[in-house]
PDB file of C-alpha atoms in Angstrom:
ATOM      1  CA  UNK A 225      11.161  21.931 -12.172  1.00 70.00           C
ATOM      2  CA  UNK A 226      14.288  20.253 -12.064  1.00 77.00           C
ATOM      3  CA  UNK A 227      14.203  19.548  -8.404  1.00 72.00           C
ATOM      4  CA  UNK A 228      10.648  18.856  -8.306  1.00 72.00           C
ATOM      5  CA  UNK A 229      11.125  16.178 -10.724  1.00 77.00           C
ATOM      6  CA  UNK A 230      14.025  14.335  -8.764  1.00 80.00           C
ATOM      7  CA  UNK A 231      11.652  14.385  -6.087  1.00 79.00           C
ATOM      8  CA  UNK A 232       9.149  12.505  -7.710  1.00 87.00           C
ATOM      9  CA  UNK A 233      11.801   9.574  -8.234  1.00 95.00           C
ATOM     10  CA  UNK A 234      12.101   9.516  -4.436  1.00 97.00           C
ATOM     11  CA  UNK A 235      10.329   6.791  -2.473  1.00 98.00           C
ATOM     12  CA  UNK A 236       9.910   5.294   1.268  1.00 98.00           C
ATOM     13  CA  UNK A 237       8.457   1.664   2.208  1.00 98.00           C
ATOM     14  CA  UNK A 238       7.099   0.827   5.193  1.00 98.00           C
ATOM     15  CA  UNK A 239       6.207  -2.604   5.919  1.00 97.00           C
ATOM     16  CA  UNK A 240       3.575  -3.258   8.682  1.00 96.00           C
ATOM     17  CA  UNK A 241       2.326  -5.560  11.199  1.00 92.00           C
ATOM     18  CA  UNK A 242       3.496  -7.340  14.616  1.00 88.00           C
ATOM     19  CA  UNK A 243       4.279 -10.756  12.976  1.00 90.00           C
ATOM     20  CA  UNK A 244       6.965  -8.579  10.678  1.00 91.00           C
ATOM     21  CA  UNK A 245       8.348  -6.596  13.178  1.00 88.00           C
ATOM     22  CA  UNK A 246       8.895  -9.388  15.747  1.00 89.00           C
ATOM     23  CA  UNK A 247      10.266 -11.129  13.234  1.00 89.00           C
ATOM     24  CA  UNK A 248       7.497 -14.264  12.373  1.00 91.00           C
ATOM     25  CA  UNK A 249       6.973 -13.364   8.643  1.00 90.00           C
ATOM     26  CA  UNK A 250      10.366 -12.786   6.996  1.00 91.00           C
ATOM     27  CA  UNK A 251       9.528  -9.477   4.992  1.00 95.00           C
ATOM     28  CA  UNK A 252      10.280 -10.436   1.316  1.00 94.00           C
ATOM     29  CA  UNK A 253       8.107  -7.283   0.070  1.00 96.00           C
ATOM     30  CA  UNK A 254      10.217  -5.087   1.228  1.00 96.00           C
ATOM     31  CA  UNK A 255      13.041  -6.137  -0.982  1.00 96.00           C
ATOM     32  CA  UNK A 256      11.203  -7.014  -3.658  1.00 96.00           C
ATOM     33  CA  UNK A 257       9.677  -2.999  -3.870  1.00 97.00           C
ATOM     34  CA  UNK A 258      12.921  -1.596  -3.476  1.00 98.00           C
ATOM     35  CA  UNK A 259      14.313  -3.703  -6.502  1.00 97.00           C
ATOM     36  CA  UNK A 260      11.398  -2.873  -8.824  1.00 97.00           C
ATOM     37  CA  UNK A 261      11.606   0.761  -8.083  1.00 97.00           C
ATOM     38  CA  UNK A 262      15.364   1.040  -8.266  1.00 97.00           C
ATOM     39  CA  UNK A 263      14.981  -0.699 -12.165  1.00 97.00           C
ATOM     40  CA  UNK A 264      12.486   2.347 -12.601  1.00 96.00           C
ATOM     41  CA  UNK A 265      14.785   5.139 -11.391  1.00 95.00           C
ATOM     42  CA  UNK A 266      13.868   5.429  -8.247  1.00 97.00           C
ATOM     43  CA  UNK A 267      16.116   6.028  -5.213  1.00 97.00           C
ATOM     44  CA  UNK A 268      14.417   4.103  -2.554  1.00 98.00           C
ATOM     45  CA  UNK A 269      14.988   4.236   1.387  1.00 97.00           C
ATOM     46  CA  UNK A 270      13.620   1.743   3.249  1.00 97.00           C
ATOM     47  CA  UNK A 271      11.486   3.087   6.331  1.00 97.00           C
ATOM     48  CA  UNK A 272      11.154   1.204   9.835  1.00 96.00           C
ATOM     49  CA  UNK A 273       8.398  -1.516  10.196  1.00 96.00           C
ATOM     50  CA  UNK A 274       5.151  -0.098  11.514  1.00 97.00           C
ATOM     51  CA  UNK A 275       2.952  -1.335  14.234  1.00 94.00           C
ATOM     52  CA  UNK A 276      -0.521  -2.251  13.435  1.00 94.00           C
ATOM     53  CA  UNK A 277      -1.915   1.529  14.771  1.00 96.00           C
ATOM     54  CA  UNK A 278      -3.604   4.063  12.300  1.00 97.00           C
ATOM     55  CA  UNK A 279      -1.823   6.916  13.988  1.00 98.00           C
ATOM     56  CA  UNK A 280       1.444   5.516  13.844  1.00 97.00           C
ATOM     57  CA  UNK A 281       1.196   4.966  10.425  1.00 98.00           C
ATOM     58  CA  UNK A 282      -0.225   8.093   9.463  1.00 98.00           C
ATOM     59  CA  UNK A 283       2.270  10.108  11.482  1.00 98.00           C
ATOM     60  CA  UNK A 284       5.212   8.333   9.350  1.00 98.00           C
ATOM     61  CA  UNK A 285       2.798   8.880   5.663  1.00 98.00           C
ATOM     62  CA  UNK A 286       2.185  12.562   7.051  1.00 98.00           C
ATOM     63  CA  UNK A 287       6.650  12.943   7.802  1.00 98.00           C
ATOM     64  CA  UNK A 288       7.257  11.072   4.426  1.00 98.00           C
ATOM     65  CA  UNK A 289       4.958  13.605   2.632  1.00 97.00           C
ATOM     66  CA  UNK A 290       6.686  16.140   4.992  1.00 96.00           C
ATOM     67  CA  UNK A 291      10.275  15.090   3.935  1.00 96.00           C
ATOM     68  CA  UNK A 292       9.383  15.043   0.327  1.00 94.00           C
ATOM     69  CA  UNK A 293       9.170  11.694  -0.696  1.00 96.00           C
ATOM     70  CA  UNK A 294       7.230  11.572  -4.302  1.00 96.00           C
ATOM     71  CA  UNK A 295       6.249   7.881  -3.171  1.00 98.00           C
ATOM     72  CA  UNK A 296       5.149   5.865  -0.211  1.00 98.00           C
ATOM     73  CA  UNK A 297       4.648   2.149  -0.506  1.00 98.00           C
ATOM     74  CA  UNK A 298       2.860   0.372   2.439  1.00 98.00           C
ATOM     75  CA  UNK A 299       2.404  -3.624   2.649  1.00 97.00           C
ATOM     76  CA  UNK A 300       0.255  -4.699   4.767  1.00 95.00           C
ATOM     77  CA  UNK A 301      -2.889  -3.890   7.446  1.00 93.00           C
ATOM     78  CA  UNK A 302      -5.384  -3.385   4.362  1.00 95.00           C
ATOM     79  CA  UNK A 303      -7.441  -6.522   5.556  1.00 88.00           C
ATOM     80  CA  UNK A 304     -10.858  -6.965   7.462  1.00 83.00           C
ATOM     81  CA  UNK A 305      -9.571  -7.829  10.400  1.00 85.00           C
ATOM     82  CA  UNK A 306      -9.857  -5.386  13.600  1.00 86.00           C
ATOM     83  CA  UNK A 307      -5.693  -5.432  13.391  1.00 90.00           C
ATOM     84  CA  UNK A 308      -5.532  -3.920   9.861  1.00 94.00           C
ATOM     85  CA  UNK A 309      -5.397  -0.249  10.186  1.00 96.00           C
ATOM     86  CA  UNK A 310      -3.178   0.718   6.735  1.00 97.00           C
ATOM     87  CA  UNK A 311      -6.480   2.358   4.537  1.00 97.00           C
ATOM     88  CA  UNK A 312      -7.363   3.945   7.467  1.00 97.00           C
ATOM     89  CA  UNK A 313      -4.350   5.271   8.320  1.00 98.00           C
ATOM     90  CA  UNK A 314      -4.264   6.706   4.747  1.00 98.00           C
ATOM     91  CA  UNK A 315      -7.334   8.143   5.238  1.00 98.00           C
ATOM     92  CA  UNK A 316      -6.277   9.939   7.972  1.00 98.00           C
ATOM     93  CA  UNK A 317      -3.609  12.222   5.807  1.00 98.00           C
ATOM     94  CA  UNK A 318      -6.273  12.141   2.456  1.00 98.00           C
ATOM     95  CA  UNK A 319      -9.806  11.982   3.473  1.00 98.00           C
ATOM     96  CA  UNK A 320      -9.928  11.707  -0.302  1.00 98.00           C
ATOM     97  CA  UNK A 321      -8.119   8.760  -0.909  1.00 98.00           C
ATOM     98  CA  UNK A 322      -9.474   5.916  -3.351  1.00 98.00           C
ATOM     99  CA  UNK A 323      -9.820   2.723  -1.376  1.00 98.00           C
ATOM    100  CA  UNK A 324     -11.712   0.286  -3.643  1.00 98.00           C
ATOM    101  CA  UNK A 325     -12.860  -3.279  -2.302  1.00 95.00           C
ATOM    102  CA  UNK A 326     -10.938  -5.922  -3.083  1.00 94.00           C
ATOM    103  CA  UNK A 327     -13.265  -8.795  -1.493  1.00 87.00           C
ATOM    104  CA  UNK A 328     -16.203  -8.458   0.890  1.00 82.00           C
ATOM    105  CA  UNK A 329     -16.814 -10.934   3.781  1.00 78.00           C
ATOM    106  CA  UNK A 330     -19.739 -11.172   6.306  1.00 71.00           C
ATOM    107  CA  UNK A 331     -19.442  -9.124   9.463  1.00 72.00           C
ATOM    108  CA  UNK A 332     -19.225 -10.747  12.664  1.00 67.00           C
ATOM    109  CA  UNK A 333     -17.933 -14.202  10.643  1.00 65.00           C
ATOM    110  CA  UNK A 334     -14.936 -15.373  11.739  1.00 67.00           C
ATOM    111  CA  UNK A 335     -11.925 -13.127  12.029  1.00 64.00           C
ATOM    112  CA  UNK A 336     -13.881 -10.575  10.506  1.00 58.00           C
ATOM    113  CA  UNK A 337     -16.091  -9.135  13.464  1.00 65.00           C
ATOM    114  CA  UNK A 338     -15.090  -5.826  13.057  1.00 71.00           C
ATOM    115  CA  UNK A 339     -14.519  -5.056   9.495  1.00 81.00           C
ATOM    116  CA  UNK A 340     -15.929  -6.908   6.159  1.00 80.00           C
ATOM    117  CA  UNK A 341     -13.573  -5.865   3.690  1.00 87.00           C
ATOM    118  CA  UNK A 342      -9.999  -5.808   2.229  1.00 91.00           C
ATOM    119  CA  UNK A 343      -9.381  -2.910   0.408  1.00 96.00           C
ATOM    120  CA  UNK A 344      -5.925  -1.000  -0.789  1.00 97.00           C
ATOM    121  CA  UNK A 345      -5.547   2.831  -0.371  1.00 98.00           C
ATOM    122  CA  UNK A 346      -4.127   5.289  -3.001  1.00 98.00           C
ATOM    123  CA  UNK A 347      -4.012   8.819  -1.634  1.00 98.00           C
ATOM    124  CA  UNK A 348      -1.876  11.489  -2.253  1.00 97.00           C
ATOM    125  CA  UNK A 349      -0.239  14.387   0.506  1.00 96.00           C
ATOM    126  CA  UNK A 350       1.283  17.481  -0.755  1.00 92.00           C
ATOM    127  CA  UNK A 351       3.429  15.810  -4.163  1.00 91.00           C
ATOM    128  CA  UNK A 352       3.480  12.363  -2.546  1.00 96.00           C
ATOM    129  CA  UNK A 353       1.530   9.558  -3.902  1.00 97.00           C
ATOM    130  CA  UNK A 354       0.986   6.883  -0.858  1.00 98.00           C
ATOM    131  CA  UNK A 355      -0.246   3.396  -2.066  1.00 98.00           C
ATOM    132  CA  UNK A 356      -0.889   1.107   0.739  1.00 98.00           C
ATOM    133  CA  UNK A 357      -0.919  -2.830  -0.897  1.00 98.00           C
ATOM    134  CA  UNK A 358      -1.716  -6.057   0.712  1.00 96.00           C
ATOM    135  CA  UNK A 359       0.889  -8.242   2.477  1.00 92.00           C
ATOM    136  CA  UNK A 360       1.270 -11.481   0.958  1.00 91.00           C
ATOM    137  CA  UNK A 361       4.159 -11.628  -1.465  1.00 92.00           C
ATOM    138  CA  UNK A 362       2.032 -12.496  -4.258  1.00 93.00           C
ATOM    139  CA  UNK A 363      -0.088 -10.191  -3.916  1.00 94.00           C
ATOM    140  CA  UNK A 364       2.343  -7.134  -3.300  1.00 95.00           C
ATOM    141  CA  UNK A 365       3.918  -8.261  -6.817  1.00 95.00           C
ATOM    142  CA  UNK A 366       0.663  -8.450  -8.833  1.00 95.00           C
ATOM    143  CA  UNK A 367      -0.476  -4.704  -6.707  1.00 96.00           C
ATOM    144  CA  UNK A 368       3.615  -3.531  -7.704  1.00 96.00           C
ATOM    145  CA  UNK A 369       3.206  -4.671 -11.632  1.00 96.00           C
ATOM    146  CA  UNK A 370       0.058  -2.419 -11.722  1.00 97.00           C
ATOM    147  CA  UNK A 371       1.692   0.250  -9.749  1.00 97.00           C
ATOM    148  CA  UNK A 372       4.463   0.326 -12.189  1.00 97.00           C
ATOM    149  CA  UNK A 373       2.266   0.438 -15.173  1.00 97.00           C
ATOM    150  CA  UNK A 374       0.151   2.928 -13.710  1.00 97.00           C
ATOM    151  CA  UNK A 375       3.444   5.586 -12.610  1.00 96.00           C
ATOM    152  CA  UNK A 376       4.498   5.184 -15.914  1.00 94.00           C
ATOM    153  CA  UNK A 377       1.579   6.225 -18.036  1.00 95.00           C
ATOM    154  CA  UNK A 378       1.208   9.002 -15.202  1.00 93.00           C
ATOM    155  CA  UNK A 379      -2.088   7.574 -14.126  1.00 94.00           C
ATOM    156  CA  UNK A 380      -3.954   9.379 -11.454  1.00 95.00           C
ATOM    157  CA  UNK A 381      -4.590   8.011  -8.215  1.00 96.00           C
ATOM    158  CA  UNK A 382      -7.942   6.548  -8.881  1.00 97.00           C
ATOM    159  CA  UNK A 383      -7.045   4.837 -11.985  1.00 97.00           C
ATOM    160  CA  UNK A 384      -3.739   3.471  -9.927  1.00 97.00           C
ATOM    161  CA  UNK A 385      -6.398   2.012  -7.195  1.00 98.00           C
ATOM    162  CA  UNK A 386      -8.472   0.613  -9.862  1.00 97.00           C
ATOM    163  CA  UNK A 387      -5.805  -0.623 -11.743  1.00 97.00           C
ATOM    164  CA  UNK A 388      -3.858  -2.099  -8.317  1.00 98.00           C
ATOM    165  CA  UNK A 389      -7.471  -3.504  -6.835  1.00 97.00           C
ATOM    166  CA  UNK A 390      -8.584  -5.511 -10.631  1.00 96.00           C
ATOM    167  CA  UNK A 391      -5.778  -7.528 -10.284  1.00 95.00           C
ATOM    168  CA  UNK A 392      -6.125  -8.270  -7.147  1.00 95.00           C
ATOM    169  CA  UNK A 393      -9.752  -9.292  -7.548  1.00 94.00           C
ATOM    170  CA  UNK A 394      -8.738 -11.402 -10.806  1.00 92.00           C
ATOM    171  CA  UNK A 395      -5.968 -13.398  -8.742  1.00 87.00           C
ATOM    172  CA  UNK A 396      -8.639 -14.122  -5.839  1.00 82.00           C
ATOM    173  CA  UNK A 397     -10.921 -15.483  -8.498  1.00 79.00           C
ATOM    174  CA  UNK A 398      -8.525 -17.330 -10.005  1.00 81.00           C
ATOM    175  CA  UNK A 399      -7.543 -18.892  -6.107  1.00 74.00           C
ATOM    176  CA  UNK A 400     -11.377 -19.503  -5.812  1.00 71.00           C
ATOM    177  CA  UNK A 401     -12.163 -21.070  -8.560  1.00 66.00           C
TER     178      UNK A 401
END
């Protein structure tokens, strides 16, 4: 019980995309979940940054869960564009995941010709939780403040998705209106 517990405290980011790994975005996420899970107990190791490919990513989520991780963070690749494959590379290792909408756009509009909505994933492999959030720092700190709350009132993973994707849709509002 001991052990199993320790485990749970255990956690692995992965930042994705091209434009972080090639160095065009500086990743400020990554820091910024390490920090916030380290104040909660955590001991955090940062993972590599992932290419844009489902199978990539759910090779590392599947080796994470594998390793014994209790957490997996992901930021970025949950939007509608053809590039963003994050939620389905979660849904690759938990057919079951919850991966609520965040904002619907029309299909074949713009950058969205493939896909027509931003959603986050929360699934869970073995006794890891994986939450995949967006990418832009604002974003990944409203989807972390929810995360937090939601770990520690041992929320399950479709109240953490809920919980994650309302504040998201409240802060879009707010930018829209």
């Amino acid at each position: 019980a001991e052990i199993l517990q320790r485990l749970k405290k255990t956690a692995v980011v992965f930042p994705t995309g091209a434009e972080v790994a090639k160095g065009q975005i500086v990743d400020t996420n990554t820091p910024a979940i390490r920090e916030r899970l380290q104040e909660a107990g955590y001991a955090v190791r940062l993972g590599p940054t992932l290419k844009d490919d489902d199978v990539l990513i759910a090779a590392h989520l599947s080796d994470a869960a594998e390793d014994g991780y209790g957490l997996v963070v992901t930021t970025g690749g949950v939007g509608a564009e053809e590039k963003d494959q994050t939620v389905e590379a979660v849904l690759m290792v938990d057919p079951d995941a919850v991966t609520p909408q965040i904002v619907k756009y029309q299909l074949g509009v713009g950058r969205h010709r493939h896909k027509d909505t931003v959603r986050i994933a929360v699934g869970r492999v073995l006794e890891t939780l994986i939450v995949a959030l967006p990418g832009p720092n604002d974003e990944v700190q409203l989807g972390l403040n929810a995360l937090m709350q939601g770990l520690a009132s041992q929320a399950d993973k479709h109240e953490l998705a809920e919980g994650i994707a309302r504040c998201l849709r409240e802060r879009l509002k707010e930018k829209i209106d």
